[in-house]
Coordinates of C-alpha atoms and ligand atoms in Angstrom, one line a residue:
M1124 CA 12.8 -27.8 1.1
H1125 CA 11.6 -28.1 4.7
L1126 CA 10.2 -24.8 5.7
R1127 CA 9.6 -24.4 9.4
R1128 CA 8.2 -20.9 9.7
L1129 CA 7.6 -17.6 8.0
V1130 CA 8.4 -14.6 10.3
V1131 CA 6.6 -11.5 9.1
I1132 CA 7.5 -8.1 10.5
S1133 CA 5.4 -5.0 9.8
N1134 CA 4.8 -1.8 11.6
R1135 CA 1.3 -2.8 12.7
V1136 CA 0.0 -6.3 13.3
A1137 CA -3.7 -6.9 12.4
L1138 CA -4.9 -9.3 15.0
P1139 CA -7.7 -11.4 13.5
D1140 CA -10.2 -10.7 16.3
A1141 CA -9.0 -7.2 17.4
A1142 CA -11.4 -4.6 16.1
G1143 CA -14.5 -6.4 14.8
K1144 CA -14.3 -4.1 11.8
A1145 CA -12.0 -4.7 8.8
A1146 CA -8.6 -3.0 9.0
A1147 CA -8.4 -0.2 6.4
G1148 CA -5.0 -1.2 5.1
G1149 CA -3.8 -3.2 2.1
L1150 CA -1.0 -4.9 4.0
A1151 CA -3.4 -6.3 6.6
V1152 CA -5.6 -7.9 3.9
A1153 CA -2.6 -9.3 2.0
L1154 CA -0.8 -10.9 5.0
H1155 CA -3.9 -12.6 6.4
E1156 CA -4.0 -14.3 3.0
A1157 CA -0.3 -15.3 3.1
F1158 CA -0.7 -16.9 6.5
Q1159 CA -3.4 -19.2 5.2
A1160 CA -0.6 -21.2 3.6
Y1161 CA 2.3 -20.9 6.0
Q1162 CA 2.9 -21.5 9.7
G1163 CA 4.4 -18.4 11.2
L1164 CA 5.0 -15.5 13.5
W1165 CA 3.8 -12.0 12.8
F1166 CA 5.7 -9.3 14.8
G1167 CA 5.1 -5.6 15.1
W1168 CA 3.9 -2.6 17.1
S1169 CA 0.8 -3.2 19.1
G1170 CA -0.5 0.3 18.2
K1171 CA -0.4 1.1 22.0
V1172 CA 1.8 3.6 23.8
S1173 CA 3.1 2.9 27.3
A1174 CA 5.5 4.8 29.6
H1175 CA 7.7 1.7 30.2
P1176 CA 7.2 -0.8 27.3
A1177 CA 8.4 -4.4 28.1
A1178 CA 11.6 -5.4 26.4
H1179 CA 10.0 -8.6 25.2
P1180 CA 6.9 -8.8 23.0
K1181 CA 3.5 -10.0 24.1
I1182 CA 2.8 -13.3 22.4
I1183 CA -0.7 -14.2 21.3
D1184 CA -1.0 -17.7 20.0
K1185 CA -3.7 -18.3 17.3
G1186 CA -2.6 -21.8 16.2
Q1187 CA -1.3 -21.5 12.7
V1188 CA 0.1 -18.0 13.5
Q1189 CA 1.7 -16.6 16.6
Y1190 CA 1.4 -12.8 17.0
A1191 CA 4.1 -10.9 18.8
V1192 CA 3.4 -7.3 19.6
M1193 CA 5.4 -4.6 21.4
D1194 CA 4.3 -1.2 22.8
L1195 CA 6.2 2.0 22.1
T1196 CA 6.8 5.0 24.2
S1197 CA 5.0 8.2 23.2
L1198 CA 8.4 9.6 22.1
D1199 CA 8.9 6.5 19.9
R1200 CA 5.5 7.0 18.3
Q1201 CA 6.2 10.6 17.7
E1202 CA 9.7 10.3 16.3
Y1203 CA 9.6 6.9 14.5
Y1204 CA 6.0 6.7 13.3
N1205 CA 4.5 10.2 13.0
G1206 CA 7.9 11.8 12.5
F1207 CA 10.4 10.1 10.2
A1208 CA 8.2 7.4 8.7
N1209 CA 5.1 9.5 8.0
R1210 CA 6.4 13.1 7.8
A1211 CA 9.8 12.5 6.1
L1212 CA 9.8 9.2 4.2
W1213 CA 6.1 9.0 3.1
P1214 CA 6.1 12.3 1.3
I1215 CA 9.5 11.8 -0.3
M1216 CA 8.5 8.3 -1.5
H1217 CA 5.3 9.9 -3.0
Y1218 CA 7.4 12.6 -4.8
R1219 CA 6.2 15.3 -2.5
I1220 CA 9.6 16.8 -1.6
G1221 CA 8.0 20.1 -0.4
L1222 CA 5.9 18.2 2.2
S1223 CA 8.8 16.2 3.6
E1224 CA 9.8 17.4 7.1
F1225 CA 13.2 15.9 8.1
S1226 CA 14.5 16.2 11.7
R1227 CA 17.6 14.5 13.1
A1228 CA 15.7 13.6 16.3
D1229 CA 13.0 11.8 14.3
Y1230 CA 15.6 9.9 12.3
A1231 CA 17.4 8.9 15.5
G1232 CA 14.0 7.7 16.9
Y1233 CA 13.4 5.7 13.7
L1234 CA 16.7 3.9 14.0
R1235 CA 16.2 3.4 17.7
V1236 CA 12.8 1.6 17.2
N1237 CA 14.2 -0.5 14.4
R1238 CA 17.1 -1.5 16.8
S1239 CA 14.8 -2.4 19.6
F1240 CA 12.6 -4.5 17.3
A1241 CA 15.7 -6.3 16.1
S1242 CA 16.9 -7.1 19.7
A1243 CA 13.4 -8.4 20.6
L1244 CA 13.4 -10.5 17.4
A1245 CA 16.8 -12.0 18.0
H1246 CA 15.2 -14.2 20.7
L1247 CA 12.3 -15.3 18.4
I1248 CA 13.9 -16.1 15.1
Q1249 CA 14.9 -19.7 14.7
P1250 CA 17.7 -21.0 12.5
D1251 CA 15.6 -22.1 9.5
D1252 CA 13.0 -19.3 9.5
L1253 CA 12.5 -17.1 6.5
V1254 CA 12.2 -13.5 7.6
W1255 CA 10.0 -11.1 5.6
V1256 CA 10.0 -7.4 6.5
H1257 CA 7.3 -5.1 5.3
D1258 CA 7.3 -1.4 4.3
Y1259 CA 9.1 1.9 4.8
H1260 CA 8.8 2.0 8.6
L1261 CA 11.4 -0.8 8.8
I1262 CA 13.9 -0.3 6.0
P1263 CA 16.9 -0.5 8.4
L1264 CA 15.6 -3.7 10.2
A1265 CA 17.8 -6.2 8.2
S1266 CA 20.9 -4.2 9.0
E1267 CA 19.9 -4.3 12.7
L1268 CA 19.1 -8.0 12.6
R1269 CA 22.5 -8.7 10.9
A1270 CA 24.2 -6.7 13.7
V1271 CA 22.6 -9.1 16.3
G1272 CA 23.8 -12.1 14.4
I1273 CA 20.8 -13.2 12.3
I1274 CA 22.0 -14.8 9.1
N1275 CA 18.6 -16.1 7.9
P1276 CA 17.4 -15.1 4.5
I1277 CA 15.7 -11.7 5.0
G1278 CA 13.3 -10.2 2.4
Y1279 CA 11.8 -6.8 2.2
F1280 CA 8.7 -5.7 0.4
H1281 CA 8.2 -2.0 -0.2
H1282 CA 4.5 -1.2 -0.5
I1283 CA 4.8 2.4 -1.6
P1284 CA 6.6 3.9 -4.6
W1285 CA 10.3 4.1 -4.7
P1286 CA 11.0 7.5 -6.3
A1287 CA 13.6 8.5 -8.9
P1288 CA 17.2 9.0 -7.5
E1289 CA 17.0 12.8 -7.7
V1290 CA 13.9 12.8 -5.5
F1291 CA 15.0 10.2 -3.0
G1292 CA 18.4 12.0 -2.8
A1293 CA 16.6 15.1 -1.5
L1294 CA 16.0 13.4 1.8
P1295 CA 18.8 14.0 4.4
G1296 CA 20.2 10.6 5.4
S1297 CA 19.1 9.0 2.1
T1298 CA 22.5 7.5 1.4
E1299 CA 22.6 5.9 4.8
L1300 CA 19.2 4.3 4.1
L1301 CA 20.5 3.0 0.8
R1302 CA 23.5 1.4 2.5
V1303 CA 21.2 -0.9 4.5
I1304 CA 19.4 -2.3 1.4
P1305 CA 22.0 -4.9 0.6
D1306 CA 21.6 -6.4 4.1
Y1307 CA 18.4 -7.9 2.6
D1308 CA 18.7 -10.9 0.2
L1309 CA 15.6 -9.9 -1.7
V1310 CA 13.8 -6.6 -2.1
G1311 CA 10.4 -6.5 -3.8
V1312 CA 8.8 -3.4 -5.1
Q1313 CA 5.5 -2.8 -6.8
T1314 CA 6.5 -1.9 -10.3
E1315 CA 9.3 -2.1 -12.8
R1316 CA 9.6 1.7 -12.5
D1317 CA 10.2 1.4 -8.7
A1318 CA 12.8 -1.3 -9.2
D1319 CA 14.6 0.7 -11.8
N1320 CA 14.6 3.8 -9.5
L1321 CA 16.0 1.8 -6.5
R1322 CA 18.7 0.1 -8.6
R1323 CA 19.8 3.4 -10.2
S1324 CA 20.1 5.0 -6.7
L1325 CA 22.3 2.1 -5.5
V1326 CA 24.5 2.4 -8.6
Q1327 CA 24.8 6.2 -8.5
E1328 CA 25.2 6.6 -4.7
L1329 CA 27.0 3.4 -3.7
G1330 CA 28.7 2.2 -6.9
A1331 CA 26.6 -1.0 -7.0
I1332 CA 27.4 -3.3 -9.9
H1333 CA 24.7 -5.1 -11.9
R1334 CA 25.4 -8.8 -12.1
R1335 CA 22.3 -10.1 -13.8
A1336 CA 19.1 -8.2 -14.6
D1337 CA 17.9 -7.9 -11.0
L1338 CA 21.1 -8.8 -9.0
L1339 CA 23.4 -6.1 -7.7
D1340 CA 26.6 -6.4 -5.8
V1341 CA 27.3 -3.6 -3.3
G1342 CA 30.8 -4.2 -2.0
S1343 CA 30.8 -7.8 -0.7
R1344 CA 27.0 -7.9 -0.4
R1345 CA 24.6 -9.1 -3.0
V1346 CA 20.9 -8.1 -3.2
R1347 CA 18.1 -9.0 -5.7
I1348 CA 15.7 -6.2 -6.5
K1349 CA 12.6 -7.2 -8.3
S1350 CA 9.2 -5.9 -9.3
A1351 CA 6.6 -8.1 -7.5
P1352 CA 3.2 -6.3 -7.9
I1353 CA 0.9 -7.2 -5.0
G1354 CA -2.5 -8.7 -5.7
I1355 CA -5.8 -9.2 -4.0
D1356 CA -7.9 -12.2 -2.9
V1357 CA -9.8 -12.3 -6.2
N1358 CA -12.1 -15.2 -5.2
G1359 CA -12.9 -13.7 -1.8
L1360 CA -13.8 -10.4 -3.3
Q1361 CA -15.9 -11.9 -6.1
Q1362 CA -17.9 -14.1 -3.6
A1363 CA -18.4 -11.2 -1.2
A1364 CA -19.7 -9.0 -4.1
Q1365 CA -22.1 -11.8 -5.4
R1366 CA -23.6 -12.2 -1.9
S1367 CA -23.8 -8.5 -1.1
G1368 CA -27.2 -7.6 -2.5
S1369 CA -29.2 -8.6 0.6
G1370 CA -27.4 -6.4 3.2
R1371 CA -29.3 -3.5 4.8
L1372 CA -26.8 -0.8 3.9
L1373 CA -26.7 -1.9 0.2
K1374 CA -30.5 -2.0 0.0
Q1375 CA -30.7 1.6 1.4
T1376 CA -28.0 2.8 -1.0
I1377 CA -29.9 1.2 -4.0
A1378 CA -33.2 2.8 -2.9
G1379 CA -31.5 6.2 -2.4
L1380 CA -29.9 6.1 -5.8
G1381 CA -33.1 5.4 -7.7
S1382 CA -32.2 5.6 -11.4
R1383 CA -29.0 7.5 -10.8
Q1384 CA -25.6 6.0 -11.8
L1385 CA -23.1 5.6 -8.9
I1386 CA -19.5 6.7 -9.2
I1387 CA -17.3 5.5 -6.3
G1388 CA -14.0 6.4 -4.7
V1389 CA -12.5 4.5 -1.7
D1390 CA -9.3 5.7 -0.1
R1391 CA -7.6 6.3 3.2
L1392 CA -7.8 10.1 3.8
D1393 CA -4.2 10.8 2.5
Y1394 CA -2.9 13.5 0.2
S1395 CA -1.3 10.9 -2.0
K1396 CA -4.8 9.7 -3.0
G1397 CA -5.8 13.0 -4.8
I1398 CA -9.2 13.3 -3.1
P1399 CA -9.8 17.1 -3.4
E1400 CA -8.3 17.0 -7.0
R1401 CA -10.8 14.2 -7.8
M1402 CA -13.7 16.2 -6.4
E1403 CA -12.7 19.1 -8.6
A1404 CA -12.5 16.9 -11.6
F1405 CA -16.1 15.7 -10.9
E1406 CA -17.1 19.3 -10.5
R1407 CA -15.6 20.0 -14.0
F1408 CA -17.5 17.0 -15.4
L1409 CA -20.8 18.4 -14.0
V1410 CA -20.1 21.9 -15.4
S1411 CA -19.0 20.6 -18.8
H1412 CA -22.0 18.1 -19.0
P1413 CA -24.9 19.8 -17.3
E1414 CA -27.3 17.2 -18.6
Q1415 CA -25.6 14.8 -16.2
R1416 CA -26.7 16.8 -13.1
G1417 CA -29.2 14.8 -11.0
R1418 CA -28.3 11.7 -13.0
V1419 CA -25.1 10.6 -11.2
T1420 CA -24.0 10.5 -7.6
Y1421 CA -20.4 10.4 -6.6
L1422 CA -19.8 8.5 -3.3
Q1423 CA -16.4 9.1 -1.7
I1424 CA -15.5 6.8 1.2
A1425 CA -12.4 8.1 3.1
P1426 CA -11.7 6.9 6.6
T1427 CA -9.5 9.2 8.6
S1428 CA -5.8 8.3 8.8
R1429 CA -2.7 9.5 10.6
S1430 CA -4.7 12.3 12.2
E1431 CA -1.7 13.3 14.5
V1432 CA 0.3 14.4 11.5
P1433 CA -0.4 18.1 10.7
E1434 CA -0.5 17.6 6.9
Y1435 CA -3.5 15.2 7.3
A1436 CA -5.5 17.7 9.4
T1437 CA -4.9 20.3 6.7
L1438 CA -6.1 17.7 4.1
S1439 CA -9.2 17.0 6.0
R1440 CA -10.1 20.7 6.1
V1441 CA -9.4 21.1 2.3
V1442 CA -11.6 18.1 1.5
N1443 CA -14.4 19.4 3.6
E1444 CA -14.2 22.9 2.1
T1445 CA -14.0 21.5 -1.5
L1446 CA -17.0 19.2 -0.8
G1447 CA -19.1 22.0 0.7
R1448 CA -18.3 24.3 -2.1
I1449 CA -19.2 21.8 -4.9
N1450 CA -22.3 20.5 -3.2
G1451 CA -23.4 24.1 -2.3
S1452 CA -22.9 25.4 -5.8
L1453 CA -24.1 22.5 -7.9
G1454 CA -26.5 20.6 -5.7
E1455 CA -30.3 20.9 -6.0
P1456 CA -33.2 20.1 -3.6
G1457 CA -33.4 16.4 -3.8
W1458 CA -29.9 15.8 -5.2
V1459 CA -26.5 16.0 -3.5
P1460 CA -23.7 15.6 -6.1
I1461 CA -21.0 14.2 -3.7
H1462 CA -21.7 11.9 -0.7
Y1463 CA -18.8 11.8 1.6
V1464 CA -18.4 9.3 4.4
T1465 CA -15.5 8.5 6.7
S1466 CA -16.6 5.2 8.1
T1467 CA -14.7 1.9 7.8
Y1468 CA -16.8 -0.9 6.2
S1469 CA -16.6 -4.6 6.1
R1470 CA -15.2 -6.3 3.0
A1471 CA -18.8 -7.5 2.2
I1472 CA -20.2 -4.0 2.2
L1473 CA -17.3 -2.5 0.2
A1474 CA -17.6 -5.3 -2.4
G1475 CA -21.3 -4.6 -2.7
L1476 CA -20.8 -0.9 -3.2
Y1477 CA -18.0 -1.5 -5.8
R1478 CA -20.4 -3.8 -7.7
L1479 CA -23.2 -1.2 -7.6
A1480 CA -21.0 1.5 -9.0
R1481 CA -20.9 2.1 -12.8
V1482 CA -17.6 3.9 -12.4
G1483 CA -14.6 3.3 -10.1
L1484 CA -12.7 6.5 -9.7
V1485 CA -9.1 5.7 -8.6
T1486 CA -7.0 8.8 -9.2
P1487 CA -4.1 9.0 -6.8
M1488 CA -1.4 11.5 -7.4
R1489 CA 1.0 8.6 -6.6
D1490 CA 0.4 5.2 -5.2
G1491 CA 2.6 2.1 -4.8
M1492 CA -0.1 -0.2 -6.2
N1493 CA -3.7 0.8 -5.1
L1494 CA -5.6 -2.3 -4.1
V1495 CA -9.0 -0.5 -4.4
A1496 CA -8.5 -0.5 -8.2
K1497 CA -8.1 -4.2 -8.2
E1498 CA -11.0 -4.8 -5.7
Y1499 CA -13.3 -2.7 -7.8
V1500 CA -12.6 -4.8 -10.9
A1501 CA -12.9 -8.1 -9.0
A1502 CA -16.3 -7.1 -7.6
Q1503 CA -18.0 -6.4 -10.9
D1504 CA -20.9 -8.3 -12.4
P1505 CA -19.4 -10.2 -15.4
Q1506 CA -22.5 -9.5 -17.5
D1507 CA -22.7 -5.8 -16.8
P1508 CA -19.4 -4.6 -15.4
G1509 CA -18.5 -1.0 -14.5
V1510 CA -15.6 1.0 -15.8
L1511 CA -12.3 1.7 -13.9
I1512 CA -10.8 5.1 -14.3
L1513 CA -7.2 4.8 -13.1
S1514 CA -4.4 7.3 -12.5
K1515 CA -1.2 6.7 -14.5
F1516 CA 0.7 7.3 -11.3
A1517 CA -0.8 4.3 -9.5
G1518 CA 1.4 1.1 -9.6
A1519 CA -1.8 -0.7 -10.8
A1520 CA -1.6 1.2 -14.1
E1521 CA 1.4 -0.9 -15.1
E1522 CA -0.9 -4.0 -15.0
L1523 CA -4.5 -2.7 -15.6
T1524 CA -3.9 -1.2 -19.0
D1525 CA -7.5 -1.8 -20.0
A1526 CA -8.7 0.8 -17.5
L1527 CA -9.3 4.4 -18.7
I1528 CA -5.9 5.7 -17.8
V1529 CA -5.7 9.3 -16.8
N1530 CA -3.4 12.0 -15.4
P1531 CA -4.9 13.1 -12.1
N1532 CA -3.4 16.5 -12.5
D1533 CA -5.5 17.1 -15.6
K1534 CA -9.1 17.8 -14.4
V1535 CA -10.4 18.1 -17.9
E1536 CA -9.0 14.7 -18.8
V1537 CA -10.5 13.1 -15.7
A1538 CA -13.9 14.8 -16.4
E1539 CA -14.0 13.5 -19.9
A1540 CA -13.0 10.0 -18.8
I1541 CA -16.1 10.0 -16.5
Q1542 CA -18.3 11.0 -19.4
H1543 CA -16.7 8.3 -21.6
A1544 CA -17.2 5.7 -18.8
L1545 CA -20.8 6.6 -18.4
H1546 CA -21.5 6.2 -22.1
M1547 CA -19.3 3.1 -22.7
S1548 CA -21.0 0.3 -24.6
Q1549 CA -21.7 -3.0 -22.7
E1550 CA -19.5 -4.8 -25.2
D1551 CA -16.5 -2.5 -24.6
R1552 CA -17.1 -2.7 -20.8
V1553 CA -17.1 -6.5 -20.8
A1554 CA -14.0 -6.7 -23.0
R1555 CA -12.0 -4.4 -20.8
W1556 CA -13.2 -6.1 -17.6
Q1557 CA -12.3 -9.6 -18.9
A1558 CA -8.8 -8.5 -19.8
M1559 CA -8.3 -6.9 -16.4
L1560 CA -9.8 -9.8 -14.5
K1561 CA -7.2 -12.1 -16.1
V1562 CA -4.4 -9.8 -14.8
L1563 CA -5.9 -10.0 -11.3
W1564 CA -5.9 -13.8 -11.4
D1565 CA -2.3 -13.8 -12.5
S1566 CA -1.2 -11.7 -9.5
D1567 CA -3.7 -13.0 -6.9
V1568 CA -2.4 -12.3 -3.4
T1569 CA -1.9 -15.9 -2.5
R1570 CA 0.3 -16.5 -5.5
W1571 CA 2.1 -13.2 -4.9
A1572 CA 3.1 -14.2 -1.4
A1573 CA 4.0 -17.8 -2.4
A1574 CA 6.2 -16.5 -5.2
F1575 CA 8.0 -14.0 -2.9
I1576 CA 8.6 -16.7 -0.3
K1577 CA 9.9 -19.1 -2.9
D1578 CA 12.3 -16.5 -4.2
L1579 CA 13.5 -15.7 -0.7
A1580 CA 14.0 -19.4 0.1
A1581 CA 16.1 -19.8 -3.0
N1582 CA 18.8 -17.6 -1.6
K1583 CA 21.0 -20.3 -0.3
A1584 CA 24.2 -19.1 -1.9
S1585 CA 23.9 -15.7 -0.5
R1586 CA 23.2 -17.1 3.0
V1587 CA 26.4 -19.2 2.9
R1588 CA 28.4 -16.1 1.8
R1589 CA 26.7 -14.0 4.5
S1590 CA 27.6 -16.4 7.3
T1591 CA 31.2 -16.4 6.3
G1592 CA 31.4 -12.6 5.6
L1593 CA 29.4 -11.3 8.4
K1594 CA 32.2 -9.8 10.4
K1595 CA 33.4 -7.8 7.4
E1596 CA 29.8 -6.8 6.5
S1597 CA 29.3 -5.2 9.9
N1598 CA 32.5 -3.2 9.5
D1599 CA 31.2 -1.9 6.2
R1600 CA 28.3 -0.1 7.8
Ligands
LIG187 P1 -3.0 1.9 1.2 O1 -2.3 3.3 1.0 O2 -3.7 1.8 2.5 O3 -1.9 0.8 1.0 P2 -4.7 0.6 -0.9 O4 -3.8 -0.2 -1.7 O5 -5.7 1.3 -1.7 O6 -3.9 1.8 -0.1 O7 -5.3 -0.3 0.2 C1 -6.4 0.2 1.0 C2 -7.1 -1.0 1.5 O8 -8.0 -0.5 2.6 C3 -8.0 -1.7 0.5 O9 -8.0 -3.0 0.7 C4 -9.4 -1.1 0.8 O10 -10.5 -2.0 0.6 C5 -9.3 -0.9 2.3 N1 -10.2 0.2 2.7 C6 -10.1 1.5 2.3 N2 -11.1 2.2 2.8 C7 -11.8 1.4 3.6 C8 -13.0 1.6 4.4 N3 -13.7 2.7 4.5 N4 -13.5 0.5 5.0 C9 -12.8 -0.7 4.9 N5 -11.7 -0.9 4.1 C10 -11.2 0.1 3.5 C11 -0.5 0.7 0.9 C12 0.1 1.5 -0.3 C13 -0.7 1.0 -1.6 C14 -0.5 -0.5 -1.8 C15 -0.9 -1.2 -0.5 C16 -0.6 -2.7 -0.6 O11 -0.1 2.9 -0.2 O12 -0.1 1.7 -2.8 O13 -1.4 -0.9 -2.8 O14 -0.2 -0.7 0.6 O15 0.7 -3.0 -0.9

């Protein structure tokens, strides 16, 4: 099939030359890979706020890819981004009903920004483009695009978990959000569990009917909901890790460690990542295995994120208090148990640190996938790989079954997994690593993107049906 362009829409657009430093987001890494293979347009928020944003996006042409970015007003940022997306949807999707703060004004702002993105996109989308929308900020976008007459195939990828119907149903407006899902042709989620949760919500709330395994009819609309676990750039990570040894920061870290073993955690500073809980599990490990004191160092890298949202400021305080308490009570002159840094690092440095670490500690309370788990595995030395300790609540646990799988709520279990990892034989480490590396190759990010785009392009039948049924569809809403 002749494919003219891929149009990607995500909340933020990571311009290739913008920051100089790597963007600390899984999506940015994945989409840069996808655009290696397709000509396209990447549309989203510029990240800037202005009093009177232009109605049309600013276009930045980079040859293979055009970037189109729009500013938001400060009210938009507050209601759409900080408010509904990050204070209502994010906690609900991560099973934290108690943290979810719903406000009607925020929800109205969320819909308003989606509508304004759709009206800007109406002028940019060409008849044979494939449209691929990313993540929870933009769930209603297909519906808004259909309303302005776009009949192209539209896919959506949900990067975070989709919770069980009872949890999602706790969000005011949740049924309205479900109603827009069938305006997509294809919806991808990270795991079979997420796909099952979303399908069950559609059946229970909207009376959707299963046609085949992953096809559902909702009234006259048909949507395919499939599990499509996101991958990483395995080759890029491996090469970066192999080359990393000569960098200054790596050399300093190696010298500072001496004969100590390194345990590493790398996460955005987010309550879903379980950082204070992980520090307490490490504390438990040191208390239960005092012979390990002075023999291991736990490095936690956690760049600040969403600092305008109050729950994140609280988390930052809790992390600092927990860290101070543990280092104060268990540290010794010449040994700090936990090193905590909030910097953003280049992929080369991160890859080198992963490779240096005997244990990768990835214990989110909930996570859509968790790319760090995959990056840690890819960066290991094949002859002497480290051990991944992985939360059963990370999407990656569905694939990386050869990790040491733990419940992050159980500090004793995590502490004992650390002890197990530090004592694991080389033979066992190599066998587990080889099995996990094979999984990584099977879901490499380039293949992942190509497979999603191929599935989306195969939606011809639905497109024809949509173009004839569009008037009725818009009355349904
Ligand atoms: P995130 O919640 O951002 O992504 P994750 O999947 O771990 O979580 O991706 C984080 C990315 O940022 C990784 O590529 C990591 O290397 C990078 N990163 C983290 N700290 C960094 C630092 N200090 N310096 C530089 N880079 C850093 C969301 C979902 C996840 C899902 C991804 C992709 O929450 O569940 O896996 O999208 O779909």
